[in-house]
Coordinates of N, CA, C and O in Angstrom, one line a residue:
M1 N -13.2 23.3 27.3 CA -13.3 23.0 25.9 C -12.0 22.1 25.6 O -11.3 22.0 25.9
N2 N -12.2 21.2 24.4 CA -11.3 20.0 24.0 C -10.3 20.6 23.4 O -10.2 20.5 22.0
S3 N -9.3 21.3 23.6 CA -8.0 21.7 23.2 C -7.1 20.5 22.7 O -6.8 19.6 23.2
S4 N -6.2 21.1 21.8 CA -5.3 20.1 21.2 C -3.9 20.8 21.3 O -3.9 22.0 20.7
P5 N -2.8 20.5 20.9 CA -1.5 21.0 20.8 C -1.6 21.8 19.4 O -1.2 22.8 19.3
M6 N -2.1 21.0 18.6 CA -2.8 21.5 17.1 C -3.4 22.8 17.0 O -3.2 23.5 16.4
H7 N -4.6 22.7 18.2 CA -5.6 24.0 18.1 C -5.4 24.2 19.5 O -6.5 23.8 20.3
P8 N -4.8 25.0 19.9 CA -4.5 25.6 21.1 C -6.1 26.5 21.5 O -6.3 27.2 20.3
P9 N -6.5 26.8 22.5 CA -7.6 27.9 22.7 C -7.1 29.0 22.2 O -6.4 29.8 22.2
L10 N -8.3 30.0 21.4 CA -8.4 30.9 20.5 C -8.3 31.9 22.0 O -9.1 31.7 22.8
S11 N -7.6 33.1 22.0 CA -7.3 33.9 23.1 C -8.4 35.1 23.1 O -8.8 35.7 24.0
H12 N -9.5 35.2 21.9 CA -10.1 35.9 21.7 C -11.5 35.4 21.2 O -11.4 34.5 20.4
G13 N -12.6 36.2 21.5 CA -13.9 35.5 21.3 C -14.1 35.9 20.0 O -14.8 35.0 19.3
R14 N -13.4 36.7 19.2 CA -13.8 36.9 17.9 C -12.2 36.7 16.9 O -12.1 37.3 16.1
S15 N -11.9 35.5 17.3 CA -10.6 35.1 16.7 C -10.6 33.8 16.0 O -12.0 33.0 16.2
T16 N -10.2 33.6 14.8 CA -9.9 32.4 14.4 C -8.6 32.1 14.2 O -7.6 32.7 14.5
R17 N -8.4 30.9 13.3 CA -7.1 30.5 12.6 C -7.0 30.6 11.6 O -8.0 30.2 10.8
V18 N -5.9 30.9 11.2 CA -5.6 30.8 9.4 C -4.4 29.7 9.4 O -3.5 29.4 10.1
L19 N -4.4 28.9 8.1 CA -3.4 28.2 8.0 C -2.4 28.8 6.9 O -2.8 29.6 6.3
I20 N -1.2 28.5 7.3 CA 0.1 29.3 6.1 C 0.4 27.9 5.5 O 0.9 26.9 6.1
L21 N 0.2 27.7 4.4 CA 0.2 26.9 3.5 C 1.8 27.0 2.9 O 2.0 27.9 2.1
Q22 N 2.8 25.9 3.2 CA 4.1 26.2 2.8 C 4.2 25.7 1.2 O 3.3 24.9 0.8
P23 N 5.3 26.4 0.3 CA 5.3 26.2 -0.9 C 5.8 24.9 -1.2 O 6.4 24.5 -0.4
A24 N 5.5 24.4 -2.4 CA 6.2 23.2 -2.9 C 6.2 23.5 -4.6 O 5.6 24.2 -5.3
E25 N 7.2 22.8 -5.1 CA 7.4 23.0 -6.4 C 6.6 22.0 -7.4 O 6.4 22.2 -8.5
N26 N 5.9 20.9 -6.8 CA 5.2 20.0 -7.3 C 4.0 19.5 -6.4 O 4.4 19.5 -5.3
R27 N 3.0 19.0 -7.0 CA 1.9 18.4 -6.1 C 2.3 17.3 -5.4 O 1.3 16.8 -4.2
T28 N 3.0 16.6 -5.8 CA 3.4 15.4 -4.9 C 4.3 15.4 -3.8 O 4.3 14.6 -2.9
T29 N 4.7 16.6 -3.6 CA 5.6 17.1 -2.1 C 4.3 16.7 -1.1 O 3.5 17.7 -1.3
P30 N 4.6 16.4 0.2 CA 3.9 16.2 1.1 C 3.3 17.8 1.6 O 4.3 18.7 1.7
V31 N 2.2 17.9 1.8 CA 1.8 19.1 2.3 C 2.0 19.4 3.9 O 1.9 18.6 4.7
V32 N 2.7 20.5 3.9 CA 3.4 21.2 5.1 C 2.3 22.7 5.6 O 2.4 23.3 4.6
C33 N 2.0 22.8 6.6 CA 1.2 24.0 7.2 C 1.3 24.2 8.4 O 1.7 23.5 9.1
T34 N 1.1 25.6 9.0 CA 1.2 25.8 10.5 C -0.2 26.8 10.3 O -0.6 27.0 9.6
L35 N -1.0 26.6 11.8 CA -2.1 27.3 12.2 C -1.4 28.5 13.1 O -0.4 28.7 14.0
E36 N -2.0 29.8 12.4 CA -1.9 30.9 13.4 C -3.0 31.9 13.8 O -4.0 31.7 12.8
E37 N -3.1 32.4 14.9 CA -4.5 32.8 15.2 C -4.7 34.3 14.6 O -3.7 34.8 14.5
L38 N -5.8 34.6 14.3 CA -5.9 36.0 13.7 C -7.1 36.4 14.3 O -8.1 36.0 14.4
N39 N -7.2 37.4 14.7 CA -8.0 38.5 15.7 C -9.0 39.3 14.6 O -8.4 40.2 13.9
L40 N -10.2 38.9 14.6 CA -11.2 39.5 13.4 C -11.6 41.0 14.0 O -12.2 41.6 12.8
D41 N -11.0 41.3 15.0 CA -11.7 42.7 15.4 C -10.7 43.6 15.2 O -10.7 44.8 15.1
L42 N -9.3 43.1 14.7 CA -8.3 44.1 14.3 C -8.6 44.8 12.9 O -9.2 44.3 12.1
P43 N -8.3 46.2 12.7 CA -8.7 46.8 11.8 C -8.0 46.3 10.5 O -6.9 45.6 10.7
E44 N -8.6 46.3 9.3 CA -7.9 45.4 8.3 C -6.6 45.8 7.7 O -5.8 44.9 7.5
K45 N -6.2 47.0 8.1 CA -4.9 47.5 7.6 C -3.8 46.6 8.8 O -2.9 46.4 8.5
R46 N -4.1 46.1 10.1 CA -3.1 45.6 11.0 C -3.4 44.0 11.1 O -2.8 43.6 11.7
R47 N -4.4 43.7 10.2 CA -4.6 42.1 10.2 C -4.2 41.6 9.3 O -4.3 42.0 8.0
R48 N -3.3 40.2 9.2 CA -2.9 39.5 8.0 C -4.1 39.5 7.0 O -5.0 39.0 7.5
S49 N -3.3 39.4 5.8 CA -4.4 39.1 4.9 C -4.8 37.6 4.4 O -3.6 36.8 4.5
Y50 N -5.8 37.1 4.1 CA -6.0 35.8 3.9 C -7.1 35.5 2.7 O -8.0 36.4 2.7
E51 N -6.9 34.3 2.1 CA -7.9 33.8 1.6 C -9.0 32.6 2.0 O -8.2 31.9 2.9
A52 N -10.2 32.6 1.8 CA -11.1 31.8 2.5 C -11.5 30.7 1.3 O -11.8 31.1 0.3
L53 N -11.4 29.5 1.7 CA -11.6 28.3 0.9 C -12.9 27.7 1.1 O -13.4 27.5 2.4
S54 N -13.9 27.5 0.1 CA -15.0 27.1 0.3 C -15.0 25.7 -0.8 O -14.5 25.6 -1.8
Y55 N -15.5 24.5 0.0 CA -15.3 23.3 -0.9 C -16.0 22.3 -0.3 O -16.8 22.5 1.2
V56 N -16.5 21.6 -0.9 CA -17.4 19.9 0.0 C -16.2 19.3 0.4 O -15.1 18.8 -0.2
W57 N -16.5 19.0 1.4 CA -15.6 18.2 2.4 C -15.6 16.4 1.8 O -14.6 16.0 1.9
G58 N -16.8 16.1 1.3 CA -16.8 14.5 0.8 C -17.0 13.7 2.0 O -17.9 14.0 2.7
S59 N -16.0 13.0 2.2 CA -16.1 12.3 3.5 C -16.1 12.8 4.5 O -15.6 13.9 4.7
P60 N -17.0 12.8 5.8 CA -17.0 13.6 7.0 C -15.5 13.2 7.9 O -15.3 13.9 8.9
V61 N -15.0 12.1 7.6 CA -13.9 11.7 8.5 C -12.4 11.6 7.4 O -12.5 11.1 6.3
G62 N -11.6 12.5 8.1 CA -10.3 12.6 7.0 C -9.6 11.3 7.2 O -9.5 10.7 8.1
D63 N -9.0 10.9 6.2 CA -7.9 9.6 6.0 C -6.6 9.9 5.5 O -5.7 9.2 5.0
K64 N -6.3 11.4 4.9 CA -5.2 11.7 4.3 C -4.3 12.6 5.3 O -4.9 13.5 5.9
E65 N -3.3 12.3 5.2 CA -2.2 12.8 6.3 C -1.4 14.0 5.8 O -1.0 13.9 4.5
I66 N -1.5 15.0 6.5 CA -0.5 16.3 5.9 C 0.1 16.4 7.3 O -0.2 16.2 8.5
T67 N 1.1 17.6 7.4 CA 1.9 18.0 8.4 C 1.3 19.3 8.8 O 1.2 20.5 8.0
C68 N 0.9 19.6 9.9 CA 0.5 20.7 10.5 C 1.1 21.1 12.2 O 0.7 20.2 12.8
N69 N 1.9 22.2 12.1 CA 2.3 22.6 13.1 C 3.1 21.6 13.7 O 3.6 21.2 15.0
G70 N 3.8 20.6 12.8 CA 4.9 19.7 13.2 C 4.5 18.5 13.4 O 4.9 17.7 13.7
G71 N 2.8 18.4 13.6 CA 2.2 17.1 13.8 C 1.4 16.5 12.5 O 1.5 17.1 11.6
S72 N 0.9 15.4 13.0 CA 0.4 15.0 11.8 C -1.2 15.2 12.0 O -1.7 15.2 13.1
L73 N -1.9 15.6 10.8 CA -3.4 16.0 10.7 C -4.1 15.1 9.6 O -3.5 15.1 8.5
L74 N -5.2 14.7 9.9 CA -5.9 13.9 8.9 C -7.0 14.7 8.1 O -7.8 15.5 8.9
V75 N -7.1 15.0 7.1 CA -8.0 15.4 6.1 C -8.5 14.8 5.2 O -8.2 13.6 5.0
T76 N -9.7 15.3 4.5 CA -10.5 14.4 3.5 C -9.6 14.5 2.3 O -8.8 15.4 2.2
E77 N -9.7 13.6 1.3 CA -9.3 13.5 0.1 C -9.7 14.8 -0.7 O -8.4 15.5 -1.4
N78 N -10.5 15.2 -0.6 CA -10.7 16.8 -1.4 C -10.1 17.8 -0.9 O -9.7 18.5 -1.5
C79 N -9.9 17.8 0.5 CA -9.4 18.8 1.1 C -8.0 18.7 1.0 O -7.2 19.6 0.2
L80 N -7.2 17.6 0.8 CA -5.7 17.4 0.4 C -5.7 17.9 -0.9 O -4.5 18.7 -1.2
T81 N -6.5 17.4 -2.0 CA -6.4 17.7 -3.1 C -6.6 19.3 -3.3 O -5.5 20.1 -4.1
A82 N -7.0 20.0 -2.7 CA -7.1 21.3 -3.2 C -5.9 22.1 -2.5 O -5.4 22.9 -3.3
L83 N -5.3 21.5 -1.4 CA -4.1 22.2 -0.8 C -3.0 21.9 -1.6 O -2.2 22.8 -2.0
Q84 N -3.1 20.7 -2.2 CA -1.7 20.4 -3.2 C -2.3 21.0 -4.7 O -0.9 21.8 -5.1
Y85 N -3.4 21.8 -5.0 CA -3.5 22.3 -6.3 C -3.1 24.0 -5.8 O -2.9 24.9 -6.5
L86 N -3.5 24.4 -4.6 CA -3.8 25.8 -4.3 C -2.2 26.4 -3.7 O -2.3 27.6 -3.9
R87 N -1.5 25.3 -3.3 CA -0.3 26.0 -2.7 C 0.9 26.6 -3.8 O 0.6 26.2 -5.2
L88 N 1.3 27.5 -3.5 CA 2.2 28.3 -4.4 C 3.5 27.7 -4.5 O 3.8 27.0 -3.6
K89 N 4.5 28.0 -5.5 CA 5.9 27.2 -5.6 C 6.9 28.1 -5.0 O 7.7 27.7 -4.6
K90 N 6.7 29.4 -4.9 CA 7.8 30.2 -4.1 C 7.6 30.8 -2.8 O 8.4 31.3 -2.0
G91 N 6.2 30.8 -2.2 CA 5.9 31.4 -1.2 C 4.9 30.8 -0.4 O 4.1 30.1 -1.1
P92 N 4.6 31.1 1.1 CA 3.4 30.8 1.6 C 2.3 31.3 1.3 O 2.3 32.6 0.7
R93 N 1.1 30.4 1.4 CA -0.2 31.1 1.3 C -1.1 30.8 2.4 O -1.1 29.8 3.1
M94 N -1.7 32.0 2.4 CA -2.4 31.9 3.9 C -4.1 31.7 3.7 O -4.5 32.4 2.8
L95 N -4.6 30.9 4.1 CA -6.0 30.1 4.1 C -6.7 30.0 5.1 O -6.0 29.7 6.0
W96 N -8.1 30.2 5.1 CA -8.9 29.8 5.9 C -9.7 28.5 5.6 O -10.4 28.9 4.5
I97 N -9.7 27.7 6.0 CA -10.1 26.4 5.7 C -10.7 25.7 7.1 O -10.3 25.2 7.7
D98 N -12.1 25.7 7.0 CA -12.8 25.2 7.9 C -12.5 23.8 8.7 O -12.2 23.7 9.8
A99 N -12.3 22.9 7.9 CA -12.0 21.3 8.5 C -10.7 21.6 9.5 O -10.4 20.9 10.0
I100 N -9.7 22.6 8.9 CA -8.3 22.8 9.6 C -8.2 23.7 10.6 O -7.7 23.4 11.8
C101 N -8.9 24.9 10.4 CA -8.5 25.9 11.2 C -9.2 25.8 12.2 O -9.2 26.6 13.4
I102 N -10.7 25.1 12.3 CA -11.6 25.1 13.4 C -11.2 23.4 14.3 O -11.3 22.6 13.6
N103 N -10.8 23.6 15.5 CA -10.9 22.2 16.1 C -12.2 21.8 16.0 O -13.2 22.0 16.8
Q104 N -12.2 20.6 15.1 CA -13.4 19.7 14.7 C -13.9 18.7 15.9 O -14.7 18.6 16.2
K105 N -13.0 18.7 17.3 CA -12.9 17.7 17.9 C -13.7 18.5 19.3 O -14.2 18.1 20.3
S106 N -13.7 19.7 19.3 CA -14.1 20.9 20.0 C -15.8 21.1 19.8 O -16.0 22.1 18.9
I107 N -16.9 20.8 20.1 CA -18.2 20.9 20.0 C -18.2 22.7 20.1 O -18.9 23.4 19.4
E108 N -17.8 23.0 21.6 CA -17.6 24.4 21.7 C -17.4 25.4 20.9 O -18.0 26.4 20.6
E109 N -16.1 24.9 20.6 CA -15.5 25.6 19.5 C -16.1 25.8 18.0 O -16.2 26.7 17.4
R110 N -16.4 24.6 17.7 CA -17.2 24.8 16.4 C -18.3 25.8 16.1 O -18.8 26.5 15.5
N111 N -18.9 25.4 17.3 CA -20.4 26.4 17.4 C -20.0 27.8 17.5 O -20.5 28.9 16.7
Q112 N -18.8 28.3 18.1 CA -18.5 29.6 18.2 C -18.1 30.2 16.9 O -18.3 31.0 16.4
Q113 N -17.1 29.1 16.4 CA -16.5 29.7 14.8 C -17.6 29.8 13.9 O -17.6 30.4 12.8
V114 N -18.7 28.9 13.8 CA -19.8 29.0 12.9 C -20.5 30.3 13.1 O -20.8 30.9 12.2
K115 N -20.7 30.7 14.1 CA -21.1 32.2 14.4 C -20.2 33.1 13.7 O -20.9 34.2 13.3
L116 N -19.4 33.0 13.4 CA -18.2 34.0 12.8 C -18.0 33.9 11.4 O -17.5 34.6 10.8
M117 N -18.5 32.5 11.0 CA -18.1 32.4 9.7 C -18.6 33.4 8.5 O -18.1 33.7 7.6
G118 N -19.6 34.0 8.7 CA -20.0 35.4 7.8 C -18.8 36.4 7.9 O -18.6 36.9 6.7
D119 N -18.4 36.7 9.1 CA -17.5 38.1 9.4 C -16.1 37.0 8.6 O -15.2 38.0 8.1
I120 N -15.9 36.1 8.9 CA -14.3 35.3 8.3 C -14.6 35.2 6.9 O -13.6 35.6 6.3
Y121 N -15.5 35.0 6.0 CA -15.8 35.0 4.8 C -15.5 36.6 4.1 O -14.8 37.0 2.9
K122 N -16.2 37.3 4.8 CA -16.2 39.0 4.5 C -15.0 39.5 4.7 O -14.6 40.3 3.9
S123 N -14.2 39.0 5.6 CA -12.7 39.6 6.0 C -11.8 39.3 5.1 O -10.8 39.5 5.0
A124 N -12.1 37.9 4.3 CA -11.0 37.7 3.6 C -10.8 38.2 2.3 O -11.7 39.0 2.1
R125 N -9.6 38.3 1.9 CA -9.1 38.8 1.0 C -9.8 38.6 -0.6 O -10.2 39.4 -1.3
K126 N -10.1 37.2 -0.7 CA -10.7 36.5 -1.6 C -11.3 35.3 -0.9 O -10.7 34.8 0.0
V127 N -12.4 35.1 -1.9 CA -13.1 33.7 -1.3 C -12.7 32.8 -2.6 O -13.1 33.1 -3.8
L128 N -12.0 31.4 -2.4 CA -12.0 30.5 -3.4 C -12.9 29.5 -3.2 O -13.1 28.7 -2.2
I129 N -13.6 29.1 -4.5 CA -14.5 27.8 -4.4 C -13.7 26.6 -5.3 O -13.2 26.8 -6.5
W130 N -13.5 25.5 -4.3 CA -12.9 24.2 -5.4 C -13.7 23.4 -5.4 O -14.7 22.9 -4.7
L131 N -14.2 23.4 -6.7 CA -15.0 22.4 -7.3 C -14.4 20.8 -7.2 O -15.2 19.9 -7.8
G132 N -13.1 20.6 -7.0 CA -12.6 19.2 -7.4 C -11.4 19.4 -8.5 O -11.6 20.2 -9.2
Q133 N -11.0 18.3 -8.8 CA -10.0 18.3 -10.0 C -10.8 18.2 -11.2 O -12.0 17.7 -11.3
G134 N -10.5 19.0 -12.1 CA -11.1 19.2 -13.3 C -11.2 18.0 -14.2 O -10.5 16.7 -14.3
N135 N -12.5 18.2 -15.2 CA -12.6 16.7 -15.7 C -13.5 17.6 -17.2 O -13.7 18.7 -17.1
E136 N -13.7 17.0 -18.3 CA -14.5 17.6 -19.4 C -15.6 18.1 -19.1 O -15.8 19.1 -19.5
V137 N -16.3 17.7 -18.5 CA -17.7 18.1 -17.8 C -17.5 19.6 -17.5 O -18.2 20.6 -17.7
L138 N -16.8 19.5 -16.2 CA -16.2 20.8 -15.4 C -15.8 21.8 -16.4 O -16.4 23.1 -16.4
E139 N -15.1 21.6 -17.1 CA -14.5 22.2 -18.0 C -15.2 23.0 -18.9 O -15.3 24.1 -19.3
Q140 N -16.4 22.3 -20.0 CA -17.3 22.8 -20.4 C -18.2 23.8 -19.7 O -18.6 24.8 -20.4
T141 N -18.5 23.3 -18.6 CA -19.3 24.3 -18.1 C -18.6 25.5 -17.4 O -19.5 26.7 -17.6
L142 N -17.5 25.4 -17.3 CA -16.7 26.8 -16.7 C -16.4 27.8 -17.9 O -16.6 28.9 -17.9
R143 N -16.3 27.0 -19.0 CA -16.3 27.9 -20.4 C -17.6 28.4 -20.9 O -17.8 29.5 -21.3
Q144 N -18.8 27.5 -20.3 CA -20.0 28.5 -20.6 C -20.3 29.4 -19.8 O -20.8 30.7 -20.2
F145 N -19.7 29.4 -18.6 CA -19.9 30.3 -17.6 C -19.3 31.8 -18.3 O -19.5 32.9 -17.8
H146 N -17.7 31.3 -18.5 CA -16.9 32.4 -19.2 C -17.6 33.3 -20.2 O -17.5 34.5 -20.1
R147 N -18.5 32.7 -20.9 CA -18.9 33.1 -22.3 C -20.3 34.0 -21.6 O -20.4 35.1 -22.3
V148 N -20.9 33.7 -20.8 CA -21.9 34.4 -20.3 C -21.6 35.7 -19.6 O -22.0 36.8 -19.7
G149 N -20.3 35.4 -18.9 CA -19.8 36.7 -18.2 C -19.0 37.7 -18.8 O -19.2 38.7 -19.3

């Protein structure tokens, strides 16, 4: 397996990584996070609570830098924007984001993690959907959905 200091090998076949997104007072503050292993087989009461993020990668190759586990990690512009908007002001936020939590350089790990994605999303406390920065068309569409619901 092609491991890296940022993505050490997972210790358990039904484990994944979650991202701990550090807080920031404003969106322009550089994004800082760490990765932590999470065993999906642990009972829900013993497992740390996290949210899963679903979003469109956009470009397949990241070119925006964030700090993760003390090193530099490149993410797509859409991922960076989502992180900037989703981080809290006062405390860390635990997220599962496929592009960051899965070692994208390891085909073996990617294949193994794809098999777990249903369980990863099902085990999340909440699934967030990032549609991108708002614009008038998106806001009108969301208002329509709100009226229907």
